[in-house]
Short mmCIF file of C-alpha atoms in Angstrom, two decimals:
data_model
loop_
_atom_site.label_atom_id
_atom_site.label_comp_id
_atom_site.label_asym_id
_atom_site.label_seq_id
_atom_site.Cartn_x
_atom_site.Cartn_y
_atom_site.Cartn_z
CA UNK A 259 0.00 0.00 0.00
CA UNK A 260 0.97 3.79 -0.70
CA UNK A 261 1.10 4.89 2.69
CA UNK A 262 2.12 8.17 1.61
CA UNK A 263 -0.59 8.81 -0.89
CA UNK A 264 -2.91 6.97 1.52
CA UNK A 265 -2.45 9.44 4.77
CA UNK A 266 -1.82 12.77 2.56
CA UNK A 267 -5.43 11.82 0.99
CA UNK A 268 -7.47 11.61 3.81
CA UNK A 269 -5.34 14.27 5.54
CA UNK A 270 -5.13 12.17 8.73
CA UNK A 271 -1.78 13.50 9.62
CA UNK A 272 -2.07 17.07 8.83
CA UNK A 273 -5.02 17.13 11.21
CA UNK A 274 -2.73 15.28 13.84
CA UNK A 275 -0.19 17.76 13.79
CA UNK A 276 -2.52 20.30 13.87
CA UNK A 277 -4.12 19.35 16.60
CA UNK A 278 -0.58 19.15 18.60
CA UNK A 279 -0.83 22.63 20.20
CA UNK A 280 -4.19 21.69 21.93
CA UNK A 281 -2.80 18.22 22.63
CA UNK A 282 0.14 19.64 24.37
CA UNK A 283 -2.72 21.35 27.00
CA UNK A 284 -4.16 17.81 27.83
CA UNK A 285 -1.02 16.81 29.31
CA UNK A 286 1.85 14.55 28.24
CA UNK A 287 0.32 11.62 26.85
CA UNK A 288 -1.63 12.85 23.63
CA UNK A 289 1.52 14.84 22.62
CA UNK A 290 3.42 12.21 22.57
CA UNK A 291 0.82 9.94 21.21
CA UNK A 292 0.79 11.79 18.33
CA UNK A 293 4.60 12.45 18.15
CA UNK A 294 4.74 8.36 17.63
CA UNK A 295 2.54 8.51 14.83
CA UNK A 296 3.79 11.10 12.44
CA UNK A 297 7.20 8.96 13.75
CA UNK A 298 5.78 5.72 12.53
CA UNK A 299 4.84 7.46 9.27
CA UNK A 300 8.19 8.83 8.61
CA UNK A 301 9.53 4.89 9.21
CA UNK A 302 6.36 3.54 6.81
CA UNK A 303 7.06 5.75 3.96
CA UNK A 304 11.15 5.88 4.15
CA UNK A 305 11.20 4.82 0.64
CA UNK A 306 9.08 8.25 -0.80
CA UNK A 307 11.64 10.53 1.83
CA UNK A 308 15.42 9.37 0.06
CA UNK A 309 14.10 10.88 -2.76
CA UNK A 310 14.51 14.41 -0.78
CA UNK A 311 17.40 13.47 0.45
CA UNK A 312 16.81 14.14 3.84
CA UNK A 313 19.91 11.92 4.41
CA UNK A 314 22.04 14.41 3.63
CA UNK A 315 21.04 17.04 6.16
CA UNK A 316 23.19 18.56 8.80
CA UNK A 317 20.35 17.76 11.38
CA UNK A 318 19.87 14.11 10.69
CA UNK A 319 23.79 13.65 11.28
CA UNK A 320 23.65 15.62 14.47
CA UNK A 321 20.71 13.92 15.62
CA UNK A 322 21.50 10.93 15.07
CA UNK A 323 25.12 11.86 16.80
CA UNK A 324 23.66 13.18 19.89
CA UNK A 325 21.09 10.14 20.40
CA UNK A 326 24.02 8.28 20.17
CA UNK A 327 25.33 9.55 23.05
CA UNK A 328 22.49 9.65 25.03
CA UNK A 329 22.24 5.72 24.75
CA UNK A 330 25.97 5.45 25.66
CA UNK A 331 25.52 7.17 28.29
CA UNK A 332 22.58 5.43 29.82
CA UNK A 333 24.19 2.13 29.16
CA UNK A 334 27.33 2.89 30.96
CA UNK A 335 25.34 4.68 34.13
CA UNK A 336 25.42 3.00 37.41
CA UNK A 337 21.44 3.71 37.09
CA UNK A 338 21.16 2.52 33.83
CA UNK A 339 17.93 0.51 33.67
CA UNK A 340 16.55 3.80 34.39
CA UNK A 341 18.05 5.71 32.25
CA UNK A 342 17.47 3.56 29.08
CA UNK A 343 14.17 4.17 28.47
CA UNK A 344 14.03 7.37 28.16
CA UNK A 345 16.87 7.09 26.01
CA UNK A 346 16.20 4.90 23.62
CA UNK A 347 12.49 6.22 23.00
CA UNK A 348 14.65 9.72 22.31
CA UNK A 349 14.73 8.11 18.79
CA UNK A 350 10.89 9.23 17.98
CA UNK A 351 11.86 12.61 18.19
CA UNK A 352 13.98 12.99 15.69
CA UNK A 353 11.80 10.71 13.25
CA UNK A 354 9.06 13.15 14.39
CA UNK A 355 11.00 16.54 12.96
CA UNK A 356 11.67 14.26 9.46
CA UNK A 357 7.89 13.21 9.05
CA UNK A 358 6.46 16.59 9.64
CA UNK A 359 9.27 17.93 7.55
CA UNK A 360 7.92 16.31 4.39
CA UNK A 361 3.94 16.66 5.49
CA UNK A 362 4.49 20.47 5.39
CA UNK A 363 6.89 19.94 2.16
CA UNK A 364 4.04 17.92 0.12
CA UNK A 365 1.33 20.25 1.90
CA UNK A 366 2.62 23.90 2.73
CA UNK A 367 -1.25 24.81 3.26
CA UNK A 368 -0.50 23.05 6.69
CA UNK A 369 1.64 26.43 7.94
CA UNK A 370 -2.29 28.65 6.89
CA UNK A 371 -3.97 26.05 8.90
CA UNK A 372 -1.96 26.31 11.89
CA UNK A 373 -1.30 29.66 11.82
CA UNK A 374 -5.28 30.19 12.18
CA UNK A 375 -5.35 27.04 14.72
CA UNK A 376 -3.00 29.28 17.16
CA UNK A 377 -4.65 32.42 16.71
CA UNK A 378 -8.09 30.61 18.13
CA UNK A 379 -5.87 28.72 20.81
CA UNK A 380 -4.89 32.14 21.74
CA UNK A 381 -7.73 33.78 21.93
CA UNK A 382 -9.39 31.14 23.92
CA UNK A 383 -6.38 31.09 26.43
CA UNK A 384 -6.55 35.18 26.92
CA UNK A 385 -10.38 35.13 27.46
CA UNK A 386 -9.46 32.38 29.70
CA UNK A 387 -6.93 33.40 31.55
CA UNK A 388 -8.84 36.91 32.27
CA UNK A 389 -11.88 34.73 33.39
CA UNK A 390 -9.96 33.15 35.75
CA UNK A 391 -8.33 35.77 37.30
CA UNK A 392 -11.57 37.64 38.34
CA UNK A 393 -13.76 34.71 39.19
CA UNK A 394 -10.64 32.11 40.82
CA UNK A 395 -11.79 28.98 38.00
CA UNK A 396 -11.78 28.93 34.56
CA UNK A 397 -14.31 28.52 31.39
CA UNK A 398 -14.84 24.67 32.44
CA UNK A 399 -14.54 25.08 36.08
CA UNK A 400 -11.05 24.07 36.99
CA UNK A 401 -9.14 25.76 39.55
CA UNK A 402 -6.04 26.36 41.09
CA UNK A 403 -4.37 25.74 44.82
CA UNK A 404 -2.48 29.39 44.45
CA UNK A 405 -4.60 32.44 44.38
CA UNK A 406 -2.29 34.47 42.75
CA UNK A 407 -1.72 31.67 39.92
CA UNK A 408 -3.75 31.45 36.48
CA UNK A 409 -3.35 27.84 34.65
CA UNK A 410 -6.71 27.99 32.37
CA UNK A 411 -7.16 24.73 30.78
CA UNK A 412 -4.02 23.05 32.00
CA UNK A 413 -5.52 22.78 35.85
CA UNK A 414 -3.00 21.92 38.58
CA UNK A 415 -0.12 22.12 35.71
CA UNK A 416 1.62 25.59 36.21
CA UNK A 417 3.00 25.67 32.53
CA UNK A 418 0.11 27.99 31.02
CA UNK A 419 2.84 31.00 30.69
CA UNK A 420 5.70 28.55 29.79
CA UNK A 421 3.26 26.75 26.64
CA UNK A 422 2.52 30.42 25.44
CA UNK A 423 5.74 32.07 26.30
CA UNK A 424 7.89 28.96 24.70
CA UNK A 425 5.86 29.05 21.58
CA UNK A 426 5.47 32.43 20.87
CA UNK A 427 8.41 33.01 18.25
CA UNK A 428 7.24 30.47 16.52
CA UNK A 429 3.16 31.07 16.15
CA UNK A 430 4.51 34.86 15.03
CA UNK A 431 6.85 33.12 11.95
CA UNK A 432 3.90 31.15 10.87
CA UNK A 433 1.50 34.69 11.10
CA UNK A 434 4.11 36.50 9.15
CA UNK A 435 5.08 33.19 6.66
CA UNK A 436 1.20 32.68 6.03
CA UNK A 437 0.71 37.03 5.76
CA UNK A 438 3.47 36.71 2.63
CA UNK A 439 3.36 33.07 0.99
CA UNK A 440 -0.83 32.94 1.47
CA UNK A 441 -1.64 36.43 1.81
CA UNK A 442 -3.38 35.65 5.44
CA UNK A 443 -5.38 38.59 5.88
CA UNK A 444 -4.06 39.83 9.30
CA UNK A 445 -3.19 43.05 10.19
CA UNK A 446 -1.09 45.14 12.50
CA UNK A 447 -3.74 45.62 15.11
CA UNK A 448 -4.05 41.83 14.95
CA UNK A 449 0.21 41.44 15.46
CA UNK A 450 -0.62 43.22 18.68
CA UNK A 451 -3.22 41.53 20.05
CA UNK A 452 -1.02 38.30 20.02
CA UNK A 453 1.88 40.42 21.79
CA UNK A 454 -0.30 41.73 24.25
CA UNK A 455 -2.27 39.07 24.74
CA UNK A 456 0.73 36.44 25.21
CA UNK A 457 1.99 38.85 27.55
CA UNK A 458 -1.11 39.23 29.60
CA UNK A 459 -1.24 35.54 29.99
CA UNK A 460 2.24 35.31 31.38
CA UNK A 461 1.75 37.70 33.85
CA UNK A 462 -1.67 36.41 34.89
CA UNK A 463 0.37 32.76 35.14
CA UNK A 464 2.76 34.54 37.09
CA UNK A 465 5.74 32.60 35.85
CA UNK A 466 8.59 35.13 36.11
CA UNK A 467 10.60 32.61 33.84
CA UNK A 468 7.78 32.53 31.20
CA UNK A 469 7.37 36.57 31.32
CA UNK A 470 11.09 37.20 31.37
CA UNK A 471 11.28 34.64 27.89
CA UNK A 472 8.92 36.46 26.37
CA UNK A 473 9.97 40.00 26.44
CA UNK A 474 14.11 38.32 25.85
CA UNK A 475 11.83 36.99 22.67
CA UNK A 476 10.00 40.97 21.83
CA UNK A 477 13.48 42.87 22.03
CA UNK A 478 15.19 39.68 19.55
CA UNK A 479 12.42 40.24 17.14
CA UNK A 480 12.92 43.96 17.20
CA UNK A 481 16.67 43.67 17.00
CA UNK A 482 16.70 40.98 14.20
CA UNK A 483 12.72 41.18 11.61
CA UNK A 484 13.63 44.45 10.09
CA UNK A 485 10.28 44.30 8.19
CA UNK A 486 7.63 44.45 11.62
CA UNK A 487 10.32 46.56 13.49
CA UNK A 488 8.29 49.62 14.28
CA UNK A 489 5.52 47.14 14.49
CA UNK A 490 7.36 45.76 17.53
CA UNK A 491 8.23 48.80 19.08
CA UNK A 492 4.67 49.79 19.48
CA UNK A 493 3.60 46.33 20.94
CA UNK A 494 6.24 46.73 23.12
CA UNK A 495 4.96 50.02 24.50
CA UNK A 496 1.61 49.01 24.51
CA UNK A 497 3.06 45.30 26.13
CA UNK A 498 5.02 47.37 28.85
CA UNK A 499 2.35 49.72 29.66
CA UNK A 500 -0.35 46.86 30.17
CA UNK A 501 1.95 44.86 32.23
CA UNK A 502 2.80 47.67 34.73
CA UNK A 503 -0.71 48.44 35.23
CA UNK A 504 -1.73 44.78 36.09
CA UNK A 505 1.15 44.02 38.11
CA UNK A 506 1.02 47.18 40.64
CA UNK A 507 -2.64 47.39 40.39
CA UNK A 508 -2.62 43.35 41.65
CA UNK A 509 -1.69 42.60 45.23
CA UNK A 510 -1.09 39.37 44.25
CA UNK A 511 0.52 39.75 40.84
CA UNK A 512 2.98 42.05 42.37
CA UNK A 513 3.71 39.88 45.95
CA UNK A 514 4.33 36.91 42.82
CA UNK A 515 6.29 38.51 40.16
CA UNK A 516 8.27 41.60 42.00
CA UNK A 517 8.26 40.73 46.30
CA UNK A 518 9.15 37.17 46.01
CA UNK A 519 11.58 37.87 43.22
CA UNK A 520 13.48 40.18 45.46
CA UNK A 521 13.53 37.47 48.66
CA UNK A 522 14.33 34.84 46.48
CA UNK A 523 17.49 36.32 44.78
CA UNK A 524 18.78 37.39 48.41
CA UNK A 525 18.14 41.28 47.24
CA UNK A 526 16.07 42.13 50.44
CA UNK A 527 17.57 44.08 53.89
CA UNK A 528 17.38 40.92 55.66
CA UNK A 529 19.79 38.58 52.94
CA UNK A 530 23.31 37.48 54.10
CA UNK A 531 24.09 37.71 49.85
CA UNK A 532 22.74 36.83 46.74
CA UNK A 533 22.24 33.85 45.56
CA UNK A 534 21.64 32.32 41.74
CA UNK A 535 17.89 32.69 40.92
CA UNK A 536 16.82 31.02 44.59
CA UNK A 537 18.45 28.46 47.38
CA UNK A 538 16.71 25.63 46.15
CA UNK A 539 17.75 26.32 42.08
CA UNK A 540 21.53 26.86 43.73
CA UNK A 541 21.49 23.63 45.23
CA UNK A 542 20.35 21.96 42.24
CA UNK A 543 23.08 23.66 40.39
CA UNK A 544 25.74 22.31 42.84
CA UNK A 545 24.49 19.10 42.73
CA UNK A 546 24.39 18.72 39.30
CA UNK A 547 28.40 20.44 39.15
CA UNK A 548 28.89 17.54 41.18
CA UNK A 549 27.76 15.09 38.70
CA UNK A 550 29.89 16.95 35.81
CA UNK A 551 33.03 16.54 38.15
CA UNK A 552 32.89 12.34 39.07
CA UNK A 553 31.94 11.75 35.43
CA UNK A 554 33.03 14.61 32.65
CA UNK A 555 33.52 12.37 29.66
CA UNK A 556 29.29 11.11 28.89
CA UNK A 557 27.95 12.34 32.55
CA UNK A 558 25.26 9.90 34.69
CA UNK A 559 22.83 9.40 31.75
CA UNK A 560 19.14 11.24 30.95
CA UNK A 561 17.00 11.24 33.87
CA UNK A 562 19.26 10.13 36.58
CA UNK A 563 19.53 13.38 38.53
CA UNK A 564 16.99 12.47 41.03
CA UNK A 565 18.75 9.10 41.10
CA UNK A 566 22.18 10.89 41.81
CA UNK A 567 20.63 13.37 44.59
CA UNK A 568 18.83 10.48 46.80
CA UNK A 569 21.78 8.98 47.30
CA UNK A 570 22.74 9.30 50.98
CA UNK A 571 26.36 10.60 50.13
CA UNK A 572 25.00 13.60 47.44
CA UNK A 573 23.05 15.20 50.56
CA UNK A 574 23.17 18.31 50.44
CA UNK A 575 20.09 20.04 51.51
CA UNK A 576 15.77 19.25 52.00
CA UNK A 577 15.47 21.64 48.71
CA UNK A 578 17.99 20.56 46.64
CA UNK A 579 17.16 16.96 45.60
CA UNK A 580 14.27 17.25 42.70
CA UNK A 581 13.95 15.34 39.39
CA UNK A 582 16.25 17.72 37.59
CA UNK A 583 18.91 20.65 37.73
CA UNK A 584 16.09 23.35 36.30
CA UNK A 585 18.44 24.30 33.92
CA UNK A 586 19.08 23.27 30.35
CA UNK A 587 23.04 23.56 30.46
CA UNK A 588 23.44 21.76 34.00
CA UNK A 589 20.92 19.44 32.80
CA UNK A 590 22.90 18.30 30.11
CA UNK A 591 26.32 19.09 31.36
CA UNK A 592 25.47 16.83 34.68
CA UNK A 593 23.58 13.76 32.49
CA UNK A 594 25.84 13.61 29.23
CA UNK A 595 29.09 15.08 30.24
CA UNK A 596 31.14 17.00 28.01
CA UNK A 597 30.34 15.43 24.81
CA UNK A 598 26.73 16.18 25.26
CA UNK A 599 27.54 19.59 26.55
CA UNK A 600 29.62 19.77 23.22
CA UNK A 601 26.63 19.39 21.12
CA UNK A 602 24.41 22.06 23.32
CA UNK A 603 26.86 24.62 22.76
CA UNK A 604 27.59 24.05 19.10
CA UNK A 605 23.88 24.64 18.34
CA UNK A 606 23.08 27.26 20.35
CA UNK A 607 26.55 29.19 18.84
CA UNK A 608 25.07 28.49 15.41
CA UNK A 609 21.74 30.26 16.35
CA UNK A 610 23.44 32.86 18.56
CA UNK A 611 25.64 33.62 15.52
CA UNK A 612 23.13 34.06 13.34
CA UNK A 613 20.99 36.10 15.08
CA UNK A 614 24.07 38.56 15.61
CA UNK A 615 24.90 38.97 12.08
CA UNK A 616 21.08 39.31 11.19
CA UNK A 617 20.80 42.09 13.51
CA UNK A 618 23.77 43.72 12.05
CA UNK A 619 22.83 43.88 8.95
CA UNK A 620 19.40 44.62 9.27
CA UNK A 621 20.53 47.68 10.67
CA UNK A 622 23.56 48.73 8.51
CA UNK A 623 22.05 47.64 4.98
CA UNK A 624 18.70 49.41 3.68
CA UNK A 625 18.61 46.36 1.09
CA UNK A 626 19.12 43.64 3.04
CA UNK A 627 16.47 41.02 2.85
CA UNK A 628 16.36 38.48 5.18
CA UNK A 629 13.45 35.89 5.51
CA UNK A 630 11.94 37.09 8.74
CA UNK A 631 10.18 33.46 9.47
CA UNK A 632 13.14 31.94 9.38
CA UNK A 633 14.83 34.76 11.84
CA UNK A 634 11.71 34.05 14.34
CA UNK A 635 13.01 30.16 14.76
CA UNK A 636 16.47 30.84 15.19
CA UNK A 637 14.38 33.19 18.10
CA UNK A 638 12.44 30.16 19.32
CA UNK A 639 15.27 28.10 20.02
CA UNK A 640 17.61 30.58 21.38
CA UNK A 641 14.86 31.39 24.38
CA UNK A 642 13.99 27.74 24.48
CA UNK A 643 17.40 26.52 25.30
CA UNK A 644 18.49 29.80 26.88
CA UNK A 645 21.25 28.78 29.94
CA UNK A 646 20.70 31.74 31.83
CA UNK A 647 17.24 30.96 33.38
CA UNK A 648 14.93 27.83 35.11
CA UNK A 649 13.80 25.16 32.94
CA UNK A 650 11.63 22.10 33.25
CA UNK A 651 13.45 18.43 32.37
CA UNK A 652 15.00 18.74 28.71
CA UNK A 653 14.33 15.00 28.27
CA UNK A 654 10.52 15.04 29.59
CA UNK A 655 7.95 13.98 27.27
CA UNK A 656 6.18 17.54 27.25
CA UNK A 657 8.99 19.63 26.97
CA UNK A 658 10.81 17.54 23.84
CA UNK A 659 7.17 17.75 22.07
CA UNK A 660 7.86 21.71 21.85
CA UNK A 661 11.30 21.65 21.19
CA UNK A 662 10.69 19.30 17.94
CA UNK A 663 7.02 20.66 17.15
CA UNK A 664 8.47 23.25 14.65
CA UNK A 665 11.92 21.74 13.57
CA UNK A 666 10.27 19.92 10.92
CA UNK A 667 8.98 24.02 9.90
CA UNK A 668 12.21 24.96 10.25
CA UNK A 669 13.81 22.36 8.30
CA UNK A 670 11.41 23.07 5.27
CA UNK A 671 12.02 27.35 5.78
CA UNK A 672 15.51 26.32 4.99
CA UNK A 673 14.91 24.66 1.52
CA UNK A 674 11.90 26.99 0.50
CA UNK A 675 11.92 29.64 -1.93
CA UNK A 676 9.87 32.84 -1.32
CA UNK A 677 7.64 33.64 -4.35
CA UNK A 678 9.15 36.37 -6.62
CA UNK A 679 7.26 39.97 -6.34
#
């Protein structure tokens, strides 16, 4: 059977990836439900994909280098039955980017759909969000333990400003890709109500991570998309103006997002110093420095940092023993070693670097043209694997799913040619 022919027909997978955003605020298990299906397509139709030689891409080789060393890892940990599994199934991730590579390469109508798709998800969110934050339970009726904490649809799971915050560069190169290549009828006052609503809903989430990702993502966009620039700088106003008012208008926003700040990072009268983001993120940090130090070459292996901090002898503190460093770069550094370390910083260079030299010469050449979707990922992934602030488990199930949902975009914004005008 034509598997190819047969799923592009009926459109089952365009609708599955799709439907990923809203999947991803269900919880972990549809995510990655789907992630193993557009996977298993990608193995079923391997034949149709040599034919784009997707072989011959830089990603495939460092993929396929870094799951390599993963494994390794894990099978060389002292904890390595548990650090196998996770892995191993690493694997569908990658085979996840490829399929939905060539979905959106055989059907670019995919980047309209979803770029409409996340303008309702929005939408729904921000109404949401605001309903919840007057009345204490959202649309359905879920609520939340913390007063001064909005999580709409996702319930108990405090990730509402982290989903919109993390996936923010990348809904805006889809607006802007479907605005030029489909001629999306969406105008500026429409560009701001995604900034200012995106922003809302990471202040009313009070994650200070979230907010502080966002805006890092705003002044990127401004420095690098020379096209919406003054498009930015009024959001940005607008954005700054809207915040201020709800966070010193709030009791509780402002006790959240400024007060506890200031305790936590040891800036108050009664601190003995400062300390790196909070105690309980410092002892992770040493912790997981310790874990670098008694194995440097491939580290403990994914997932083994709560394995490593239980131990009796790697007591340090009641705080510092979690599932994970909360931070991408002692994350890795601590679970792969230096090789895998060597593969964090060789991609994030490559996207730091290129957002430098975009944002010089967007400034110093009238006619320089760059594509500004493609600008906006090299955005995503710089705030997504930024080392300077918290972040949930790099190898949980959730977390991966946004990481890879728009690599397979990004792989085809590479190859595609904008229509002549």
């Amino acid at each position: 059977m034509n598997y190819l022919s047969y799923f592009l027909g009926k459109n089952i997978l365009v609708y599955i990836y799709i439907l990923l955003p809203v999947a991803l605020i269900t919880g972990p298990f549809l995510p990655d439900l789907f992630v193993v299906i557009i996977s298993l397509y990608f193995i079923l139709n391997i034949n149709h994909f040599k034919k784009d030689q997707i072989f011959s891409k830089k990603f495939y080789w460092v993929f396929v280098l870094f799951y390599l060393t993963i494994c390794i890892s894990s099978l060389i940990s002292e904890y390595n039955l548990y650090s196998l599994k996770p892995s191993v199934t690493y694997l569908r991730f990658g085979l996840f980017a490829m399929g939905t590579y060539f979905l959106i390469s055989k059907n670019q109508n995919i980047i309209l759909k979803l770029s409409k798709f996340f303008l309702i998800i929005l939408l729904i969110l921000f109404v949401d969000s605001i309903f919840q934050f007057f009345f204490g339970y959202n649309l359905i009726g879920l609520t939340h333990d913390h007063n001064y904490r909005v999580t709409s649809f996702f319930g108990k799971d405090e990730i509402l400003g982290s989903y919109v915050a993390r996936l923010f560069p990348f809904i805006i190169s889809l607006l802007i890709f479907s605005k030029e290549e489909f001629n999306l009828k969406i105008n500026s006052i429409s560009f701001v109500f995604v900034f200012l609503s995106a922003s809302l809903i990471a202040v009313l989430s009070a994650e200070r991570t979230s907010l502080v990702l966002l805006i890092l993502s705003i002044i990127l966009i401004f420095f690098t998309c020379k096209k919406i620039r003054k498009l930015i700088f009024y959001s940005f106003v607008i954005v700054l103006i809207s915040l201020s008012a709800i966070i010193f208008s709030s009791e509780k926003v402002k006790k959240r997002m400024i007060d506890q700040t200031i305790n936590q990072l040891g800036l108050n009268s009664d601190s003995e110093r400062i300390v790196v983001f909070s105690k309980t993120y410092e002892g992770h940090y040493t912790l997981a420095l310790k874990m670098l130090k008694q194995r440097p070459i491939l580290g403990y292996g994914p997932k083994t940092f709560r394995k490593f901090c239980s131990e009796p002898e790697n007591y340090l503190n009641d705080l510092a023993c979690t599932t994970h460093p909360h931070n991408v770069l002692m994350q890795i550094s601590a679970e792969t070693g230096l090789i895998g370390l060597m593969f964090y910083l060789f991609i994030y260079s490559f996207i730091s670097i290129n957002l430098i030299k975009i944002a010089f010469k967007s400034f110093l050449y009238k006619d320089y043209y760059q594509k500004d979707y493609l600008t906006l990922m090299y955005i995503f992934y710089f705030i997504n694997l930024f080392p300077f602030a918290p972040s949930g488990n790099f190898f949980n199930n959730w977390l991966s799913t946004i990481y890879y949902l728009p690599l397979g975009y990004m792989l085809f914004l590479f190859n595609y040619k904008p229509k002549i005008r």
